[in-house]
Amino acid sequence: MIRTRFAPSPTGDLHFGGAWTALASWALACHERGHVTLRLEDIDAPRIVAGSAARIETDLAWLGLDWDEGPNMDGLHAPYIQSMRATKYEAALEALNARGLIYPCDCSRAEIAREASAPHAGEEVMYPGTCRNLPKNRAFKRPPALRLRVPEGSTVSFVDRIHGRVEQHVDVSVGDFVLRRGDGIYAYQLVVAVDDAAMEITDVVRGADLLGSTARQILLMRMLGTPPEAIPRYTHVPLVVGPTGERLAKRHDHPNTVRELRARGVTPEEIVGTLAFGLGLVENLRSRSATEVARALRPPSSWRRNPWRIPHEWE
Ligand code: GLU
């Protein structure tokens, strides 16, 4: 049985991009009579907006996107709230540490940027390994982060259901990446790898902005002993953008949330039908319930690949 998830960060109301990825993962699971898990990614405490988790849940339900496992449910893989899963992240860190695969790093961002070669546009700065071979019990300049010692030759390839084969040399293009930040917060890469494996997710459907994170997450899953058949398949859907191609998060005086459309009287079926057609989930543009989308679902290989501009009526 397939198991998909949506994993919103409760940092504000459900925006079009969140609804778009939630619809795609929900429709894929429903089409194949699988299960959907809702996981709240509230690990980055300083960014959390109080009350937004409940509002996101309300908005998802209003769109007709429900879940089989999620917060406040006693599912097999509970808890479904990352802030309640610290023991699992700590256990993963300990397992890696016992094999000498973790080291503390007290470099600042500025120091790393200065030492690393300048990245190409859109690329991340590669960590140059400054602290890799320093003694672990030295005096630190600031509370250290913990980094993964990425083994030489860590090339990960996977087949994305929209983008096809993707390959990344993690040791060369990313370097030793952070698993726990200096402020004690577990890094996104770690928590997602631990949770997707622990929750037996078979299909990760999410935004294309995370395509470059996937190799790191697969590498971590492997290093934590996840068998190859338990590594999920990936489907990275394109981003939702404004009329001139700008990121929606940058538009402050225009609607970018489901709630704003709802307040204007737009129905869930209009939103779902428009998103489903935009994503290429279905062939024709008309109002539909989420269940109707799942019934008419086209395979991920024919879903949209490029960024999608919101329609004029939503501006
Ligand atoms: N929590 C992330 C977000 O809201 C999604 C992470 C993921 O799907 O892996 O953007």
CSV table of C-alpha atoms and ligand atoms in Angstrom, one decimal:
chain,number,residue,atom,x,y,z
A,1,MET,CA,0.0,0.0,0.0
A,2,ILE,CA,1.3,3.4,-0.8
A,3,ARG,CA,1.8,5.9,2.0
A,4,THR,CA,2.2,9.6,1.2
A,5,ARG,CA,2.5,12.6,3.6
A,6,PHE,CA,2.1,16.2,3.8
A,7,ALA,CA,4.5,18.0,6.1
A,8,PRO,CA,3.5,21.7,6.5
A,9,SER,CA,5.6,24.0,8.7
A,10,PRO,CA,3.2,25.9,10.9
A,11,THR,CA,4.8,29.3,10.1
A,12,GLY,CA,1.6,30.9,8.8
A,13,ASP,CA,-1.6,30.1,7.0
A,14,LEU,CA,-1.9,27.5,4.3
A,15,HIS,CA,-0.7,29.2,1.1
A,16,PHE,CA,-1.3,28.1,-2.5
A,17,GLY,CA,2.0,26.2,-2.6
A,18,GLY,CA,1.1,24.2,0.5
A,19,ALA,CA,-2.4,23.4,-0.9
A,20,TRP,CA,-0.8,22.4,-4.2
A,21,THR,CA,1.6,19.9,-2.7
A,22,ALA,CA,-1.0,18.6,-0.3
A,23,LEU,CA,-3.5,18.0,-3.1
A,24,ALA,CA,-0.9,16.2,-5.2
A,25,SER,CA,0.2,13.8,-2.4
A,26,TRP,CA,-3.4,13.3,-1.2
A,27,ALA,CA,-4.7,12.5,-4.8
A,28,LEU,CA,-1.8,10.1,-5.4
A,29,ALA,CA,-2.6,8.2,-2.2
A,30,CYS,CA,-6.4,8.2,-2.7
A,31,HIS,CA,-6.0,7.1,-6.4
A,32,GLU,CA,-4.1,4.0,-5.2
A,33,ARG,CA,-6.2,3.5,-2.1
A,34,GLY,CA,-3.2,4.3,0.1
A,35,HIS,CA,-2.8,6.2,3.3
A,36,VAL,CA,-2.0,9.9,3.9
A,37,THR,CA,0.0,11.1,6.9
A,38,LEU,CA,-0.1,14.7,8.1
A,39,ARG,CA,3.1,15.6,9.9
A,40,LEU,CA,3.6,19.0,11.5
A,41,GLU,CA,7.1,20.2,10.9
A,42,ASP,CA,7.4,22.5,13.9
A,43,ILE,CA,11.0,21.8,14.8
A,44,ASP,CA,12.3,25.3,14.0
A,45,ALA,CA,10.7,26.8,17.1
A,46,PRO,CA,11.6,30.5,16.4
A,47,ARG,CA,9.7,30.4,13.1
A,48,ILE,CA,6.5,28.9,14.4
A,49,VAL,CA,3.4,31.1,14.4
A,50,ALA,CA,1.1,30.3,17.3
A,51,GLY,CA,-2.3,28.9,16.2
A,52,SER,CA,-1.2,28.3,12.6
A,53,ALA,CA,-1.1,24.5,12.9
A,54,ALA,CA,-4.8,24.4,13.8
A,55,ARG,CA,-5.6,26.9,11.0
A,56,ILE,CA,-3.7,24.8,8.4
A,57,GLU,CA,-5.6,21.7,9.5
A,58,THR,CA,-8.9,23.5,9.2
A,59,ASP,CA,-8.0,24.8,5.7
A,60,LEU,CA,-6.9,21.3,4.5
A,61,ALA,CA,-10.1,19.8,5.7
A,62,TRP,CA,-12.1,22.6,4.0
A,63,LEU,CA,-10.4,21.7,0.7
A,64,GLY,CA,-11.5,18.1,1.3
A,65,LEU,CA,-8.0,16.9,2.0
A,66,ASP,CA,-8.1,14.5,5.0
A,67,TRP,CA,-5.6,12.2,6.5
A,68,ASP,CA,-5.4,8.7,8.0
A,69,GLU,CA,-2.7,9.5,10.5
A,70,GLY,CA,-1.8,12.8,12.0
A,71,PRO,CA,-1.6,15.0,15.1
A,72,ASN,CA,-3.9,14.0,18.0
A,73,MET,CA,-4.4,10.5,16.6
A,74,ASP,CA,-3.0,7.3,18.0
A,75,GLY,CA,-1.6,6.0,14.8
A,76,LEU,CA,1.1,3.4,14.5
A,77,HIS,CA,3.7,6.1,13.9
A,78,ALA,CA,2.6,8.6,16.5
A,79,PRO,CA,3.5,11.3,17.5
A,80,TYR,CA,3.1,13.2,14.2
A,81,ILE,CA,4.4,16.5,15.6
A,82,GLN,CA,8.1,16.9,15.2
A,83,SER,CA,8.6,18.9,18.4
A,84,MET,CA,7.4,15.7,20.2
A,85,ARG,CA,9.9,13.4,18.4
A,86,ALA,CA,13.2,14.7,19.8
A,87,THR,CA,14.1,11.3,21.3
A,88,LYS,CA,14.0,9.8,17.8
A,89,TYR,CA,16.3,12.5,16.4
A,90,GLU,CA,18.7,12.1,19.3
A,91,ALA,CA,18.8,8.4,18.9
A,92,ALA,CA,19.7,8.9,15.2
A,93,LEU,CA,22.5,11.3,16.2
A,94,GLU,CA,23.8,8.8,18.8
A,95,ALA,CA,23.9,6.0,16.3
A,96,LEU,CA,25.9,8.1,13.8
A,97,ASN,CA,28.2,9.4,16.6
A,98,ALA,CA,28.9,5.9,17.8
A,99,ARG,CA,30.4,5.2,14.3
A,100,GLY,CA,32.5,8.4,14.4
A,101,LEU,CA,30.3,10.0,11.7
A,102,ILE,CA,29.6,13.3,13.5
A,103,TYR,CA,31.7,16.2,14.6
A,104,PRO,CA,31.2,19.6,16.2
A,105,CYS,CA,31.7,22.7,14.2
A,106,ASP,CA,31.8,26.3,15.5
A,107,CYS,CA,32.3,28.1,12.2
A,108,SER,CA,30.1,31.1,11.6
A,109,ARG,CA,28.2,31.5,8.3
A,110,ALA,CA,30.6,34.3,7.4
A,111,GLU,CA,33.7,32.2,8.1
A,112,ILE,CA,32.3,29.4,5.9
A,113,ALA,CA,31.4,31.8,3.1
A,114,ARG,CA,34.9,33.3,3.2
A,115,GLU,CA,36.7,29.9,3.0
A,116,ALA,CA,34.4,28.2,0.6
A,117,SER,CA,34.7,28.7,-3.2
A,118,ALA,CA,32.0,31.1,-4.4
A,119,PRO,CA,28.9,29.1,-5.3
A,120,HIS,CA,27.1,29.5,-8.7
A,121,ALA,CA,23.8,31.3,-8.6
A,122,GLY,CA,21.2,29.2,-6.8
A,123,GLU,CA,23.8,26.8,-5.3
A,124,GLU,CA,24.5,26.4,-1.7
A,125,VAL,CA,27.8,27.1,-0.2
A,126,MET,CA,29.8,23.9,0.2
A,127,TYR,CA,31.2,23.4,3.7
A,128,PRO,CA,35.0,23.3,3.3
A,129,GLY,CA,35.6,20.9,6.2
A,130,THR,CA,37.3,23.4,8.5
A,131,CYS,CA,36.4,21.5,11.7
A,132,ARG,CA,36.5,18.0,10.4
A,133,ASN,CA,39.8,16.9,12.0
A,134,LEU,CA,40.0,19.2,15.0
A,135,PRO,CA,39.8,17.7,18.5
A,136,LYS,CA,36.2,17.3,19.7
A,137,ASN,CA,37.0,18.6,23.2
A,138,ARG,CA,38.5,21.9,22.2
A,139,ALA,CA,37.3,25.3,23.5
A,140,PHE,CA,34.5,26.5,21.1
A,141,LYS,CA,34.1,30.1,19.9
A,142,ARG,CA,30.3,29.6,20.0
A,143,PRO,CA,27.9,26.7,20.8
A,144,PRO,CA,28.9,24.3,18.0
A,145,ALA,CA,26.6,22.7,15.4
A,146,LEU,CA,26.9,19.0,14.7
A,147,ARG,CA,27.9,18.0,11.2
A,148,LEU,CA,27.7,14.7,9.4
A,149,ARG,CA,31.1,13.4,8.2
A,150,VAL,CA,30.0,12.7,4.6
A,151,PRO,CA,32.1,9.7,3.3
A,152,GLU,CA,34.2,10.2,0.2
A,153,GLY,CA,32.4,8.9,-2.9
A,154,SER,CA,28.9,9.6,-1.5
A,155,THR,CA,27.1,9.8,-4.8
A,156,VAL,CA,23.3,9.4,-4.6
A,157,SER,CA,21.1,8.9,-7.5
A,158,PHE,CA,17.3,8.4,-7.6
A,159,VAL,CA,14.5,8.6,-10.1
A,160,ASP,CA,12.1,11.5,-9.5
A,161,ARG,CA,8.7,10.7,-11.0
A,162,ILE,CA,8.5,14.1,-12.7
A,163,HIS,CA,12.2,15.0,-13.2
A,164,GLY,CA,13.6,11.6,-14.0
A,165,ARG,CA,17.0,10.5,-12.9
A,166,VAL,CA,18.8,12.9,-10.6
A,167,GLU,CA,22.4,12.3,-9.3
A,168,GLN,CA,24.3,14.3,-6.7
A,169,HIS,CA,27.8,13.9,-5.4
A,170,VAL,CA,27.0,14.9,-1.9
A,171,ASP,CA,30.6,14.9,-0.6
A,172,VAL,CA,31.7,17.2,-3.4
A,173,SER,CA,28.7,19.5,-4.0
A,174,VAL,CA,27.4,19.8,-0.4
A,175,GLY,CA,30.1,18.6,1.9
A,176,ASP,CA,29.6,17.8,5.6
A,177,PHE,CA,26.1,19.1,6.3
A,178,VAL,CA,24.5,20.2,9.6
A,179,LEU,CA,22.4,17.7,11.6
A,180,ARG,CA,21.9,19.8,14.7
A,181,ARG,CA,22.4,23.6,14.7
A,182,GLY,CA,24.4,25.5,17.3
A,183,ASP,CA,21.2,26.6,19.0
A,184,GLY,CA,20.3,23.0,19.6
A,185,ILE,CA,17.6,22.7,16.8
A,186,TYR,CA,17.6,19.5,14.8
A,187,ALA,CA,18.2,20.3,11.1
A,188,TYR,CA,15.5,19.8,8.5
A,189,GLN,CA,17.6,17.2,6.6
A,190,LEU,CA,17.9,15.0,9.7
A,191,VAL,CA,14.3,15.2,10.9
A,192,VAL,CA,12.8,14.6,7.5
A,193,ALA,CA,15.0,11.6,6.8
A,194,VAL,CA,14.3,10.1,10.2
A,195,ASP,CA,10.6,10.7,10.0
A,196,ASP,CA,10.0,9.6,6.4
A,197,ALA,CA,11.8,6.3,7.2
A,198,ALA,CA,10.1,5.8,10.6
A,199,MET,CA,6.7,6.6,9.2
A,200,GLU,CA,7.2,4.1,6.3
A,201,ILE,CA,6.4,6.8,3.7
A,202,THR,CA,6.6,5.2,0.2
A,203,ASP,CA,6.0,8.3,-1.8
A,204,VAL,CA,7.3,11.8,-0.9
A,205,VAL,CA,5.4,14.5,-3.0
A,206,ARG,CA,6.7,18.0,-2.3
A,207,GLY,CA,7.9,21.2,-3.9
A,208,ALA,CA,10.7,21.3,-6.4
A,209,ASP,CA,12.6,23.7,-4.1
A,210,LEU,CA,13.5,20.6,-2.1
A,211,LEU,CA,14.8,18.5,-5.1
A,212,GLY,CA,18.4,19.5,-4.0
A,213,SER,CA,17.8,18.2,-0.5
A,214,THR,CA,16.7,14.7,-1.5
A,215,ALA,CA,20.2,13.2,-2.0
A,216,ARG,CA,21.2,14.3,1.5
A,217,GLN,CA,18.1,12.7,2.9
A,218,ILE,CA,18.5,9.4,1.1
A,219,LEU,CA,22.2,9.3,2.1
A,220,LEU,CA,21.1,9.8,5.8
A,221,MET,CA,18.5,7.1,5.6
A,222,ARG,CA,21.1,4.7,4.2
A,223,MET,CA,23.6,5.6,6.9
A,224,LEU,CA,20.9,5.0,9.5
A,225,GLY,CA,20.3,1.5,8.1
A,226,THR,CA,17.1,2.0,6.1
A,227,PRO,CA,16.9,-0.9,3.6
A,228,PRO,CA,16.8,0.1,-0.1
A,229,GLU,CA,13.2,-1.0,-0.5
A,230,ALA,CA,12.1,1.3,2.3
A,231,ILE,CA,13.6,4.5,0.8
A,232,PRO,CA,10.6,6.5,-0.6
A,233,ARG,CA,10.0,7.4,-4.2
A,234,TYR,CA,10.1,11.1,-4.9
A,235,THR,CA,7.9,13.4,-6.9
A,236,HIS,CA,8.9,17.1,-6.9
A,237,VAL,CA,6.1,19.3,-8.1
A,238,PRO,CA,6.8,22.7,-9.6
A,239,LEU,CA,6.5,25.9,-7.5
A,240,VAL,CA,3.5,28.2,-7.6
A,241,VAL,CA,4.5,31.8,-8.5
A,242,GLY,CA,2.9,35.2,-9.0
A,243,PRO,CA,2.0,36.8,-12.3
A,244,THR,CA,5.6,37.9,-13.1
A,245,GLY,CA,7.2,34.7,-11.9
A,246,GLU,CA,7.9,36.0,-8.4
A,247,ARG,CA,7.8,33.8,-5.3
A,248,LEU,CA,4.5,34.1,-3.6
A,249,ALA,CA,6.1,34.6,-0.2
A,250,LYS,CA,7.5,37.9,-1.4
A,251,ARG,CA,4.0,39.3,-2.3
A,252,HIS,CA,2.7,41.0,0.8
A,253,ASP,CA,-0.2,42.9,-0.5
A,254,HIS,CA,-1.8,40.2,-2.7
A,255,PRO,CA,-3.6,37.1,-1.6
A,256,ASN,CA,-1.4,34.0,-1.3
A,257,THR,CA,-3.4,31.8,1.1
A,258,VAL,CA,-6.4,29.5,0.8
A,259,ARG,CA,-8.1,31.5,3.6
A,260,GLU,CA,-8.0,34.8,1.6
A,261,LEU,CA,-9.7,33.1,-1.4
A,262,ARG,CA,-12.2,31.5,1.0
A,263,ALA,CA,-13.0,35.0,2.4
A,264,ARG,CA,-13.7,36.2,-1.1
A,265,GLY,CA,-16.3,33.5,-1.6
A,266,VAL,CA,-14.2,31.1,-3.8
A,267,THR,CA,-15.3,27.5,-3.2
A,268,PRO,CA,-13.1,24.6,-2.3
A,269,GLU,CA,-14.1,22.9,-5.6
A,270,GLU,CA,-13.0,25.9,-7.6
A,271,ILE,CA,-9.6,26.0,-5.8
A,272,VAL,CA,-9.1,22.2,-6.1
A,273,GLY,CA,-10.2,22.1,-9.7
A,274,THR,CA,-7.9,25.0,-10.6
A,275,LEU,CA,-4.8,23.6,-8.8
A,276,ALA,CA,-5.4,20.1,-10.1
A,277,PHE,CA,-5.6,21.3,-13.7
A,278,GLY,CA,-2.5,23.6,-13.2
A,279,LEU,CA,-0.5,20.7,-11.8
A,280,GLY,CA,-1.5,18.5,-14.7
A,281,LEU,CA,-3.2,16.0,-12.3
A,282,VAL,CA,-6.3,16.1,-14.5
A,283,GLU,CA,-7.0,16.9,-18.2
A,284,ASN,CA,-9.7,19.5,-18.0
A,285,LEU,CA,-10.2,22.8,-16.1
A,286,ARG,CA,-13.4,22.7,-14.1
A,287,SER,CA,-14.5,22.8,-10.4
A,288,ARG,CA,-13.9,19.4,-8.8
A,289,SER,CA,-13.8,17.9,-5.3
A,290,ALA,CA,-10.5,16.3,-4.2
A,291,THR,CA,-12.1,12.9,-4.6
A,292,GLU,CA,-13.0,13.6,-8.2
A,293,VAL,CA,-9.4,14.6,-8.8
A,294,ALA,CA,-8.2,11.4,-7.4
A,295,ARG,CA,-10.5,9.4,-9.6
A,296,ALA,CA,-9.4,11.2,-12.8
A,297,LEU,CA,-5.7,11.3,-11.7
A,298,ARG,CA,-3.0,11.1,-14.5
A,299,PRO,CA,0.3,9.4,-13.6
A,300,PRO,CA,3.0,11.6,-12.1
A,301,SER,CA,5.1,11.3,-15.3
A,302,SER,CA,2.5,13.5,-17.0
A,303,TRP,CA,2.3,16.1,-14.2
A,304,ARG,CA,3.5,19.6,-14.8
A,305,ARG,CA,7.3,20.3,-14.5
A,306,ASN,CA,7.7,24.1,-14.7
A,307,PRO,CA,6.6,26.8,-12.3
A,308,TRP,CA,2.9,27.6,-12.4
A,309,ARG,CA,1.5,31.2,-12.4
A,310,ILE,CA,-1.6,31.7,-10.3
A,311,PRO,CA,-4.7,32.7,-12.4
A,312,HIS,CA,-5.7,36.3,-12.7
A,313,GLU,CA,-8.8,35.8,-10.6
A,314,TRP,CA,-6.6,35.0,-7.6
A,315,GLU,CA,-4.4,38.0,-7.9
B,1,GLU,N1,8.0,21.4,6.0
B,1,GLU,C1,8.4,21.7,4.7
B,1,GLU,C2,7.7,22.9,4.2
B,1,GLU,O1,6.6,23.2,4.7
B,1,GLU,C3,8.2,20.5,3.8
B,1,GLU,C4,9.3,19.5,3.9
B,1,GLU,C5,9.1,18.3,3.0
B,1,GLU,O2,8.1,18.1,2.4
B,1,GLU,O3,10.1,17.6,3.0
B,1,GLU,O4,8.1,23.5,3.2
